[in-house]
Coordinates of C-alpha atoms and ligand atoms in Angstrom, one line a residue:
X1 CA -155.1 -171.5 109.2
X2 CA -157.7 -169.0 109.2
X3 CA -157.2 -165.4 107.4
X4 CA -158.8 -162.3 109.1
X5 CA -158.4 -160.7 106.1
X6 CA -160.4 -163.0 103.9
X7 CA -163.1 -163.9 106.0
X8 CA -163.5 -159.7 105.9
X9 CA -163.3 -159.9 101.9
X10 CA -166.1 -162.4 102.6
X11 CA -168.6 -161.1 104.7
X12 CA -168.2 -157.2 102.3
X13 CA -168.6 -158.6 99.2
X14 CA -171.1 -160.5 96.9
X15 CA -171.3 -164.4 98.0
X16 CA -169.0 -166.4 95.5
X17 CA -166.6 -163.7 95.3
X18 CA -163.7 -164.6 97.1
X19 CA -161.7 -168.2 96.2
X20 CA -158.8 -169.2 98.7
X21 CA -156.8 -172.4 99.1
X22 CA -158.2 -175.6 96.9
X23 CA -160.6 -173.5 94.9
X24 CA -157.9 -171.3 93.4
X25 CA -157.2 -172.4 89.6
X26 CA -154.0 -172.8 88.1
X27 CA -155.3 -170.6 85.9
X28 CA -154.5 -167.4 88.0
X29 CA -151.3 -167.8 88.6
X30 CA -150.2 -169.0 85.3
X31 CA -149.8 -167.1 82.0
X32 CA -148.8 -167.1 78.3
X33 CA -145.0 -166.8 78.6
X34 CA -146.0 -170.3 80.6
X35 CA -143.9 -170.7 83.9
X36 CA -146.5 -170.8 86.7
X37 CA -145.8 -169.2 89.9
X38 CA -147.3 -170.5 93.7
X39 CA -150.7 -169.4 94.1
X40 CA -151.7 -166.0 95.4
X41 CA -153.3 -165.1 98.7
X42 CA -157.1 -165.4 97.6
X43 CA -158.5 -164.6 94.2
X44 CA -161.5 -162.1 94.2
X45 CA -164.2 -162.3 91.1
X46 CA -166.5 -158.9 91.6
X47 CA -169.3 -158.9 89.3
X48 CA -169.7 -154.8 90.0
X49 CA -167.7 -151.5 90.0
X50 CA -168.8 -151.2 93.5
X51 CA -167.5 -154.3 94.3
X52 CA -163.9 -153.5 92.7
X53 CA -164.3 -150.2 95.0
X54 CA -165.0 -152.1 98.1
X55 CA -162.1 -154.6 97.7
X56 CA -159.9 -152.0 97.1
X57 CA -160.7 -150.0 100.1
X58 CA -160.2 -152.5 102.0
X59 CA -157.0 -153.6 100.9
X60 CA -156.2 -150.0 100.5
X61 CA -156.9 -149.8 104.8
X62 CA -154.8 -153.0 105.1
X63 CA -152.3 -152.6 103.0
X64 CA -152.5 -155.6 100.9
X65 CA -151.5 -156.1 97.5
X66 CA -153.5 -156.6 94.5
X67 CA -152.8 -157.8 91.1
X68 CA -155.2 -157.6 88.3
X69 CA -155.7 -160.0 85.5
X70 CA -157.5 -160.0 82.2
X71 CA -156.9 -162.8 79.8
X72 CA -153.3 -163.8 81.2
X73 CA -151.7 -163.5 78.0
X74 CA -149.4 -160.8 78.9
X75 CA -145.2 -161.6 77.9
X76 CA -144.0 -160.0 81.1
X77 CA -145.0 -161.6 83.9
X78 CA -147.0 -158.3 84.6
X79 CA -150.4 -160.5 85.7
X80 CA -148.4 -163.4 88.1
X81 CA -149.1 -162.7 91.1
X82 CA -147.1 -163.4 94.0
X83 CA -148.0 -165.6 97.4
X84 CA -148.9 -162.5 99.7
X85 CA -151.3 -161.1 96.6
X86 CA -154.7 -161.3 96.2
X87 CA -155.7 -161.9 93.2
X88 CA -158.6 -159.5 91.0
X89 CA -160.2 -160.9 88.4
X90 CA -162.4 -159.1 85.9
X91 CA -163.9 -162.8 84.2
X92 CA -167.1 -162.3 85.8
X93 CA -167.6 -158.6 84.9
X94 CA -167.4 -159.3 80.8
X95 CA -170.4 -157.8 79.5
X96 CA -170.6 -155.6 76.0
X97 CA -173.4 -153.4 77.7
X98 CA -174.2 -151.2 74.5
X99 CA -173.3 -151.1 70.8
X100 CA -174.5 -147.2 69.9
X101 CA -174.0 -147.1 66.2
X102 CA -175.1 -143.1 65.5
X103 CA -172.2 -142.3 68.0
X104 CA -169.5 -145.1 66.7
X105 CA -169.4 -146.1 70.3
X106 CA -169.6 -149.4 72.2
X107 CA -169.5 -149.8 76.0
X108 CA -167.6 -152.9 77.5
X109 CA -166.6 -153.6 80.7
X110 CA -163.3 -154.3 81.1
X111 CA -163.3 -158.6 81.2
X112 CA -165.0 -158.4 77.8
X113 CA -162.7 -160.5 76.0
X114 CA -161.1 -158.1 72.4
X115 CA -163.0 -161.2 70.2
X116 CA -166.6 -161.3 71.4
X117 CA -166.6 -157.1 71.3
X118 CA -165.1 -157.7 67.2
X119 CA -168.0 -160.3 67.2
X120 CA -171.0 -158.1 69.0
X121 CA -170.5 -154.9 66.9
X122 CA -169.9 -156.8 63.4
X123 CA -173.6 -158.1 64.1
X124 CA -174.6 -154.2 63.9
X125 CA -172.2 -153.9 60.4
X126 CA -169.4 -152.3 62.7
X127 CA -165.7 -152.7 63.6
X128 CA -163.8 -152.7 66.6
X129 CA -160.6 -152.5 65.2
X130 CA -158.0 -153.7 67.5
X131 CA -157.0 -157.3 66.4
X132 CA -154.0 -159.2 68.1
X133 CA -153.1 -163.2 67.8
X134 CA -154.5 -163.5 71.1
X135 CA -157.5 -162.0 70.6
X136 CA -159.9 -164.9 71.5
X137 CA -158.9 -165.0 75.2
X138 CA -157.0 -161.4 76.1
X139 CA -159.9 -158.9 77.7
X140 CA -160.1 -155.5 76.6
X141 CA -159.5 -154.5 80.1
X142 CA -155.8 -155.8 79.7
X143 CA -155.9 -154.3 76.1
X144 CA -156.5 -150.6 77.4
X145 CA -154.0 -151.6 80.9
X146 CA -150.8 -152.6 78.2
X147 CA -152.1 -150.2 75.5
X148 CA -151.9 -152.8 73.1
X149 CA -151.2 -152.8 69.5
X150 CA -151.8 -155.2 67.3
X151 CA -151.6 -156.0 63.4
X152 CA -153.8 -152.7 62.5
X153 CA -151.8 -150.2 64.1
X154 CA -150.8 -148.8 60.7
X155 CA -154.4 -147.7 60.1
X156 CA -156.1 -146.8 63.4
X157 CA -153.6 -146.4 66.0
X158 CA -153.3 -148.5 69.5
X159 CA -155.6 -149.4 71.6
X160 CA -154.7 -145.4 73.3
X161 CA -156.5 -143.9 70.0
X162 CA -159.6 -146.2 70.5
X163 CA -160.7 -145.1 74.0
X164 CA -163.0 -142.2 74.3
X165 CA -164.0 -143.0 77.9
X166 CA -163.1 -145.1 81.3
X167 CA -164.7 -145.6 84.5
X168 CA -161.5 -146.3 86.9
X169 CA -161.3 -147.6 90.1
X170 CA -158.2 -145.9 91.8
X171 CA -155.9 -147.2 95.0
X172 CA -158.1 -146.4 98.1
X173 CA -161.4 -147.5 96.4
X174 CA -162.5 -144.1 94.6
X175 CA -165.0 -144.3 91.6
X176 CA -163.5 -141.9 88.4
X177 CA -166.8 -141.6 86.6
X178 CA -165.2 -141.0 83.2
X179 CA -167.3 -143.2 80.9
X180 CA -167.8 -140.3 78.0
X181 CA -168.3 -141.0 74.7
X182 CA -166.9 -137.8 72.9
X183 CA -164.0 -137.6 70.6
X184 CA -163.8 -133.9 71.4
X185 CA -163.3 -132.7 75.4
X186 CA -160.9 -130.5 76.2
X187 CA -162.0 -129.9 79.9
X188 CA -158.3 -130.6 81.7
X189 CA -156.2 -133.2 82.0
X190 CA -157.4 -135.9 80.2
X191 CA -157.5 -138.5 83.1
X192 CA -157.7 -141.8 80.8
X193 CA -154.6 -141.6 79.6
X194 CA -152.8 -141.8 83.2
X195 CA -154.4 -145.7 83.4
X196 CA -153.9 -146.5 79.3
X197 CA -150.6 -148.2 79.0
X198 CA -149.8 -147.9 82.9
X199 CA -150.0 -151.7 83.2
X200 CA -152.8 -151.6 86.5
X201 CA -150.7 -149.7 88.9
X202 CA -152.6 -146.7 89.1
X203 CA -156.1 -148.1 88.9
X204 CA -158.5 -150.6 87.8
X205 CA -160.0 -150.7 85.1
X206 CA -164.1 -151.0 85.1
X207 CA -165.8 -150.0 81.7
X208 CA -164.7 -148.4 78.9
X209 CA -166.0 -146.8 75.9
X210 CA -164.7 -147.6 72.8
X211 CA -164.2 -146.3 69.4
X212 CA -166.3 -148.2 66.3
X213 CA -166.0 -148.0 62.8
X214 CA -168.2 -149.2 59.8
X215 CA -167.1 -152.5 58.9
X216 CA -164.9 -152.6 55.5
X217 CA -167.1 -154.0 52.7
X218 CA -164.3 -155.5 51.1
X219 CA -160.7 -157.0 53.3
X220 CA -158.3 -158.2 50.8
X221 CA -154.7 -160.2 51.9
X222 CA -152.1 -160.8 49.9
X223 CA -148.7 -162.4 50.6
X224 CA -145.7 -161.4 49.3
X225 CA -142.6 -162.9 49.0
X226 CA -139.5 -160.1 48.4
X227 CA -135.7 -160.2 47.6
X228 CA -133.8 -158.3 50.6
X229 CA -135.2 -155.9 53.1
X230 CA -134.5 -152.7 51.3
X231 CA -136.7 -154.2 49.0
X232 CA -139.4 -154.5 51.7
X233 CA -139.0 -150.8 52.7
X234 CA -139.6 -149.7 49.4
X235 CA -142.8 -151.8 49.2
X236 CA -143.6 -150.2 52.3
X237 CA -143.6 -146.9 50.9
X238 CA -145.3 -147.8 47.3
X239 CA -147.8 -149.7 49.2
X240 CA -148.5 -146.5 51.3
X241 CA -148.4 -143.9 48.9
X242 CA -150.6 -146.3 46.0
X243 CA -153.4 -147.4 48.9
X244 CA -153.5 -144.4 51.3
X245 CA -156.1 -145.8 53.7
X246 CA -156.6 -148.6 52.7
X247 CA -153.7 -150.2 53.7
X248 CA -154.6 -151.8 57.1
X249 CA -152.0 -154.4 57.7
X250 CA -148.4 -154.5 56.6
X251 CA -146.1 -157.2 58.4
X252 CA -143.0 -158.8 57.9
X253 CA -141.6 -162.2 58.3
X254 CA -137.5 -162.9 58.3
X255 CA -137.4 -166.5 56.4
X256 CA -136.8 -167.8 59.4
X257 CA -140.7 -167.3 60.9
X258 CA -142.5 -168.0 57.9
X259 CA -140.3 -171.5 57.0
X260 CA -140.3 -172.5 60.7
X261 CA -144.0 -172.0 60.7
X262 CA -145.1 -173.9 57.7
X263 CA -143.0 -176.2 58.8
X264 CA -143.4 -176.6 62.7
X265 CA -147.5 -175.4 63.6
X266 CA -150.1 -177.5 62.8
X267 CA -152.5 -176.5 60.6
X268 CA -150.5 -174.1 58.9
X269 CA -150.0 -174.0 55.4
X270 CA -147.5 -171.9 52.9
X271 CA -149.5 -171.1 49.8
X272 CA -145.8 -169.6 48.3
X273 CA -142.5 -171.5 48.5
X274 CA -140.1 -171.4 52.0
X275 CA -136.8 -170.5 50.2
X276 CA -137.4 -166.3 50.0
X277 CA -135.1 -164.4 52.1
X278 CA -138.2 -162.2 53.4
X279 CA -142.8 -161.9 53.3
X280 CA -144.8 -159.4 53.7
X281 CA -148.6 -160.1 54.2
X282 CA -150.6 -156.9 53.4
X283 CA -154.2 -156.1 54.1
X284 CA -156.3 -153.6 52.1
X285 CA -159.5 -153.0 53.4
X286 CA -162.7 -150.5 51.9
X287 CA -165.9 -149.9 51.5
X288 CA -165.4 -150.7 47.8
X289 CA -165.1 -154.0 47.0
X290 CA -163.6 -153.7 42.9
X291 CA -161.9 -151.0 43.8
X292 CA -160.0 -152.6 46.8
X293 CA -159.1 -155.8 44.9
X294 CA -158.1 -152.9 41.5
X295 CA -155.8 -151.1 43.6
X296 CA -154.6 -154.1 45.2
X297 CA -153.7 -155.5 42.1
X298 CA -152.0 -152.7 40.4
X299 CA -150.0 -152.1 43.7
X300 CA -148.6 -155.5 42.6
X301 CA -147.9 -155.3 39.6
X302 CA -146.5 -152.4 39.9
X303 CA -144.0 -153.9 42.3
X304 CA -143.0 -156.9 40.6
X305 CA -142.2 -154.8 37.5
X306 CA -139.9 -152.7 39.9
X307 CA -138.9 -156.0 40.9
X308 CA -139.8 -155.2 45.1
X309 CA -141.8 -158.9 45.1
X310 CA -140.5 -161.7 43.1
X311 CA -144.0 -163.8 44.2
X312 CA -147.1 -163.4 45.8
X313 CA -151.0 -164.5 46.0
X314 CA -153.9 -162.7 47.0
X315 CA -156.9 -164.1 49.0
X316 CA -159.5 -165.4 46.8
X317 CA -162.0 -166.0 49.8
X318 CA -163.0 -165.1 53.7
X319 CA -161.1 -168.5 54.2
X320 CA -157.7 -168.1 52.0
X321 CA -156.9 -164.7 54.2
X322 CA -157.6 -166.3 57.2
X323 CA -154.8 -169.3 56.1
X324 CA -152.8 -166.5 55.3
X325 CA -153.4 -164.4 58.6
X326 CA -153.3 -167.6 60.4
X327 CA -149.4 -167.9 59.5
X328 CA -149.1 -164.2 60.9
X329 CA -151.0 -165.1 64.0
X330 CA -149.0 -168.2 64.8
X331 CA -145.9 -166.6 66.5
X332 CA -147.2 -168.3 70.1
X333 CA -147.6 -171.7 68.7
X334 CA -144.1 -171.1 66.7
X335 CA -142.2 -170.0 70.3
X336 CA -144.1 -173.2 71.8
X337 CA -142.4 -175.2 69.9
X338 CA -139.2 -175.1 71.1
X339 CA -138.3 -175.9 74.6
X340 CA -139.5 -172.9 77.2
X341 CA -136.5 -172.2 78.8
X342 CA -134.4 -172.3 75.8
X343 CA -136.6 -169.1 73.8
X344 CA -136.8 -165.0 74.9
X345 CA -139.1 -163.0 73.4
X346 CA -138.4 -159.4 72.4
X347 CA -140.7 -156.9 71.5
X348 CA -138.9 -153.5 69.9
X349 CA -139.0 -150.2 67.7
X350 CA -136.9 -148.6 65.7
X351 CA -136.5 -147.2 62.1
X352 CA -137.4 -149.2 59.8
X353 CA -134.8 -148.2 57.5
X354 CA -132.4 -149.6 60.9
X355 CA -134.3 -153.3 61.0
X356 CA -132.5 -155.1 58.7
X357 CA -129.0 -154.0 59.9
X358 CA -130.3 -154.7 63.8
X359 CA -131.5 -158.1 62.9
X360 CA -128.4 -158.7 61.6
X361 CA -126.3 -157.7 64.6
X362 CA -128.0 -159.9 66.6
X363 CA -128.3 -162.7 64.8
X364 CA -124.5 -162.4 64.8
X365 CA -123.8 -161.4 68.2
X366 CA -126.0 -164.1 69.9
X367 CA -123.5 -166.4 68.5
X368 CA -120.5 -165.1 70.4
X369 CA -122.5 -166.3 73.8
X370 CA -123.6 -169.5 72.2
X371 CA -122.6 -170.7 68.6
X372 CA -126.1 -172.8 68.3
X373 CA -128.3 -169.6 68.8
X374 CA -130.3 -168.4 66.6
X375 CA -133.2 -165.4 66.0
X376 CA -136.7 -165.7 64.4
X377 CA -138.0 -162.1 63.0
X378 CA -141.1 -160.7 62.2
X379 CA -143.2 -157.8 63.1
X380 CA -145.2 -154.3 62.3
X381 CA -143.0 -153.0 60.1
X382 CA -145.2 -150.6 59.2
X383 CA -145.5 -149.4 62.7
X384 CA -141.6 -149.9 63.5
X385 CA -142.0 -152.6 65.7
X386 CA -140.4 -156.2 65.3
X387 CA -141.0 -159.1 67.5
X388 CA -137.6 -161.5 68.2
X389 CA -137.4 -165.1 69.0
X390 CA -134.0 -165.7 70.3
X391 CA -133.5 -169.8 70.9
X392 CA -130.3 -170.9 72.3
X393 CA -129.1 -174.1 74.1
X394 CA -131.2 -175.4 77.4
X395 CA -129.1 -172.9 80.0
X396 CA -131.8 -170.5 81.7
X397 CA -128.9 -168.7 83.1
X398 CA -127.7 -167.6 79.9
X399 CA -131.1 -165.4 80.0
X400 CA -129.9 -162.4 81.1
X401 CA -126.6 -162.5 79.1
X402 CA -128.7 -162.9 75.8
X403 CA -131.1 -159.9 77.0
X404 CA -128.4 -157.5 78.3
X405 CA -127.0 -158.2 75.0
X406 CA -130.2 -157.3 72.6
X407 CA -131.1 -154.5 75.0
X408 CA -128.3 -153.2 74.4
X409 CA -128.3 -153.9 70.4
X410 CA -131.6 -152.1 71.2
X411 CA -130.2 -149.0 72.8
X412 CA -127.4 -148.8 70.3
X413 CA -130.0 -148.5 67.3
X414 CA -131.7 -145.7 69.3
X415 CA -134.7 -148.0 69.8
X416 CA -137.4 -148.9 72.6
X417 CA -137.2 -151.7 74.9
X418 CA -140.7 -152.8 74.5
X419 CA -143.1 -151.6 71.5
X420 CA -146.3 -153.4 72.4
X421 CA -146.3 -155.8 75.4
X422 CA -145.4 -153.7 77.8
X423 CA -142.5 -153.4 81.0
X424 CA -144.4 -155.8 84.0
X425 CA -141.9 -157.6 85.9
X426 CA -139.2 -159.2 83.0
X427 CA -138.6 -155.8 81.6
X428 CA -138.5 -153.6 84.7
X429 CA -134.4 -153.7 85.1
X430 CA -134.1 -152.4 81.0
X431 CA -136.7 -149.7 81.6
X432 CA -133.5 -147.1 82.2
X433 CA -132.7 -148.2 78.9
X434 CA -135.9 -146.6 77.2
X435 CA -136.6 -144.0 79.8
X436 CA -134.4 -141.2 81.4
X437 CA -134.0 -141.0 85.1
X438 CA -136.2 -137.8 85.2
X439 CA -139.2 -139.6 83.3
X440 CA -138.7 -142.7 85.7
X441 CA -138.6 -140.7 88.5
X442 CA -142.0 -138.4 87.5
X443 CA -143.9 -142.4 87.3
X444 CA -143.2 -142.8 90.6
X445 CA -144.5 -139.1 91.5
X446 CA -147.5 -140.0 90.0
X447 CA -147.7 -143.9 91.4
X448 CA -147.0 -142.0 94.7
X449 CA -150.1 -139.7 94.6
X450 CA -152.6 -141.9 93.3
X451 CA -151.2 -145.3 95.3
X452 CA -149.6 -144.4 98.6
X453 CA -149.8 -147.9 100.0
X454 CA -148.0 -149.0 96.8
X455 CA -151.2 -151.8 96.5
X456 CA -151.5 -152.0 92.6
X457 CA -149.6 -154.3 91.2
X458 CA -146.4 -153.4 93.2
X459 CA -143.3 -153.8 91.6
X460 CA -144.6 -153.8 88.2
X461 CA -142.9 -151.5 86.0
X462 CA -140.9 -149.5 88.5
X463 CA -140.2 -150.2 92.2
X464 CA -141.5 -146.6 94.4
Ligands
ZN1 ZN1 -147.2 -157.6 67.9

């Protein structure tokens, strides 16, 4: 049957734009959490801002809905679109179009996928510093639309702090010409912001300018194997107070993660034993290679004799702290291998001197709705953020149960429903959990204003 509509998108926009029907992909309508959904309306590959803008005003005019996608690694089902969406994708429009190294700025737009922007200003003896597991396929367009956070948080913020600029398109087709490349401007509200974190439904994305740092000389891991989490807190705040900045990575792993790991994904290996109660893999980074690995060292030392660790090894090469970040960065492969629909994923903060204590609730808790169920911990804890694998018996139903029971745990603990990956779709009905009614309600002021057809990813974070 022939759509009006697309033959439109067609004859407006750039030949080889616009897929429908057979030449759709499964990869558009399928993403990390892995349950595919039917295919969308058409997908639509612009290769220019003015293309975005011209989609947009058209489906702006018609009222159709659009879902954007980056990488398709989200956790939320934020990117799935549905069957009356068309889909945008920003694969074609990937380009790192300057690395500026007197400013500390590098221009991307927003399909550049977070690795090859890490690879492109390295080659100029620079850093972009957000780093996530999913690094070598999530687009820095989806990194700035979820605000994204990552396993440096501790030293340079989320991905929020690393934008100076963003050319946005907006509902109805409209250009923001934002691009700027200046820490400093305090000339009104600071538009950005709206579209960092807002998960695509108040604009799209284009280009963005980004925030650069010399590379560190010297990036020293260790891994750490500790006694109780009290004991890990206190590292915490030795390791802060003895490094400063140069701590750029502090993360913890419950037994649970790092023994299932070494045991389960391939390729992984454990350089310290499985039995510990609790790790803690710590970057130190600087442009001062013997100093890093001297105050590395005496940090350690130091907390062994205060008896904090009870084990650990350092990297001796580029390759021993990528096996140790690769045991870190395997929390995908680690979910993936147990059945789909018998694993949630949670994503939360709260005070770190509450983790250990909210851990254990739910570990217990989940047992009262099924005795085999059990949780897999890890996380930022230097950032207050831990990640939660609960597994339970093959009964999708039981979903919500389990998450009305950890949001809940959650809201008890005075913490926040989602830390890094964001509200999309799975979230949306816990968002009152996080939010207050008032706050809720001002988003959808704002959605209001700047979508009135309610095109933009509808339904995504809040309903209007
Ligand atoms: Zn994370």
């Amino acid at each position: 049957m022939a759509d009006g509509f697309i033959e439109e998108l067609r004859s407006t926009l750039e030949e080889g734009s616009v897929l429908a029907g057979a030449d759709i992909d499964a990869r558009y309508h399928h993403d990390l959490a892995g349950s595919p959904v039917p295919k969308p309306r058409a997908v639509v590959r612009p290769k220019t801002t003015e293309d975005v803008s011209a989609l947009l005003r058209l489906c702006h005019r018609a009222k159709v809905p659009v879902t954007t996608q980056g990488g398709m690694t989200g956790l939320v089902r934020g990117a799935l679109p549905n069957a009356s969406e068309i889909v945008l994708s920003m694969e074609r429009m990937n380009a790192i179009e300057e690395v500026d190294v007197a400013t500390g700025v590098a221009v991307a737009q927003a399909g550049a996928p977070l690795q090859k922007i890490q690879e492109r200003v390295e080659q100029d003896g620079f850093m972009f510093p957000l780093d996530l597991g999913s690094r070598g396929s999530c687009t820095i367009g989806g990194n700035i639309s979820t605000n994204a956070g990552g396993n440096r948080v501790i030293r340079y913020g989320m991905t929020r702090d690393m934008i100076l600029g963003l050319e946005v398109v907006t509902a109805d087709g409209t250009v923001l010409k934002g691009l700027r490349k200046y820490i400093k401007n305090n000339t009104g509200i600071d538009l950005k912001h709206l579209f960092i974190g807002s998960e695509g439904i108040l604009g799209v994305v284009t280009r963005a300018a980004l925030r650069i740092f010399p590379a560190p000389a010297e990036q020293q891991v260790a891994l750490c194997a500790l006694p109780s989490f009290s004991e890990v807190a206190s590292f915490l705040k030795l390791a802060r107070a003895k490094l400063g900045g140069e701590l750029t990575a502090f993360e913890v792993m419950w037994n649970e993660y790092y023994r299932l790991t070494v045991e389960r994904v391939k390729g992984v290996t454990g350089p310290l034993p499985t039995h510990h109660p609790f790790y803690v893999l710590l970057e130190a980074s600087g442009g001062d290679a013997e100093r890093i690995r001297a105050d590395l060292e005496a940090l350690l030392e130091m907390a062994m004799g205060e008896g904090q660790i009870l084990d650990a090894t350092i990297s001796t090469s580029n390759a021993s702290a990528a096996a140790i970040w690769r045991i870190r960065d395997s929390s995908v492969e680690l979910g993936r291998s147990f059945p789909y629909a018998a694993r949630i994923g949670f994503d939360v903060s709260l005070a770190i001197d509450r983790m250990e204590d909210y851990a254990d609730q739910i570990a217990s808790r989940i047992k009262k709705i099924d005795p085999e169920a059990f949780a897999i911990v890890f996380g930022h804890a230097g950032d207050g953020n831990l990640h939660i694998g609960v597994h339970h018996e093959h009964t999708p139903e039981r979903r919500e149960e389990f998450e009305k029971l950890v949001y809940g745990i959650t809201g008890e603990f005075g913490g926040s429903i989602s830390a890094e990956h964001g509200i999309g779709i799975s979230k949306r009905p816990y968002l009152k959990m996080s939010r207050t009614a008032e706050e809720i309600e001002t988003m959808r002021t704002l959605k209001r204003a700047l979508d009135p057809h309610n095109i933009l990813n509808p339904g995504r974070i809040i309903e209007v």
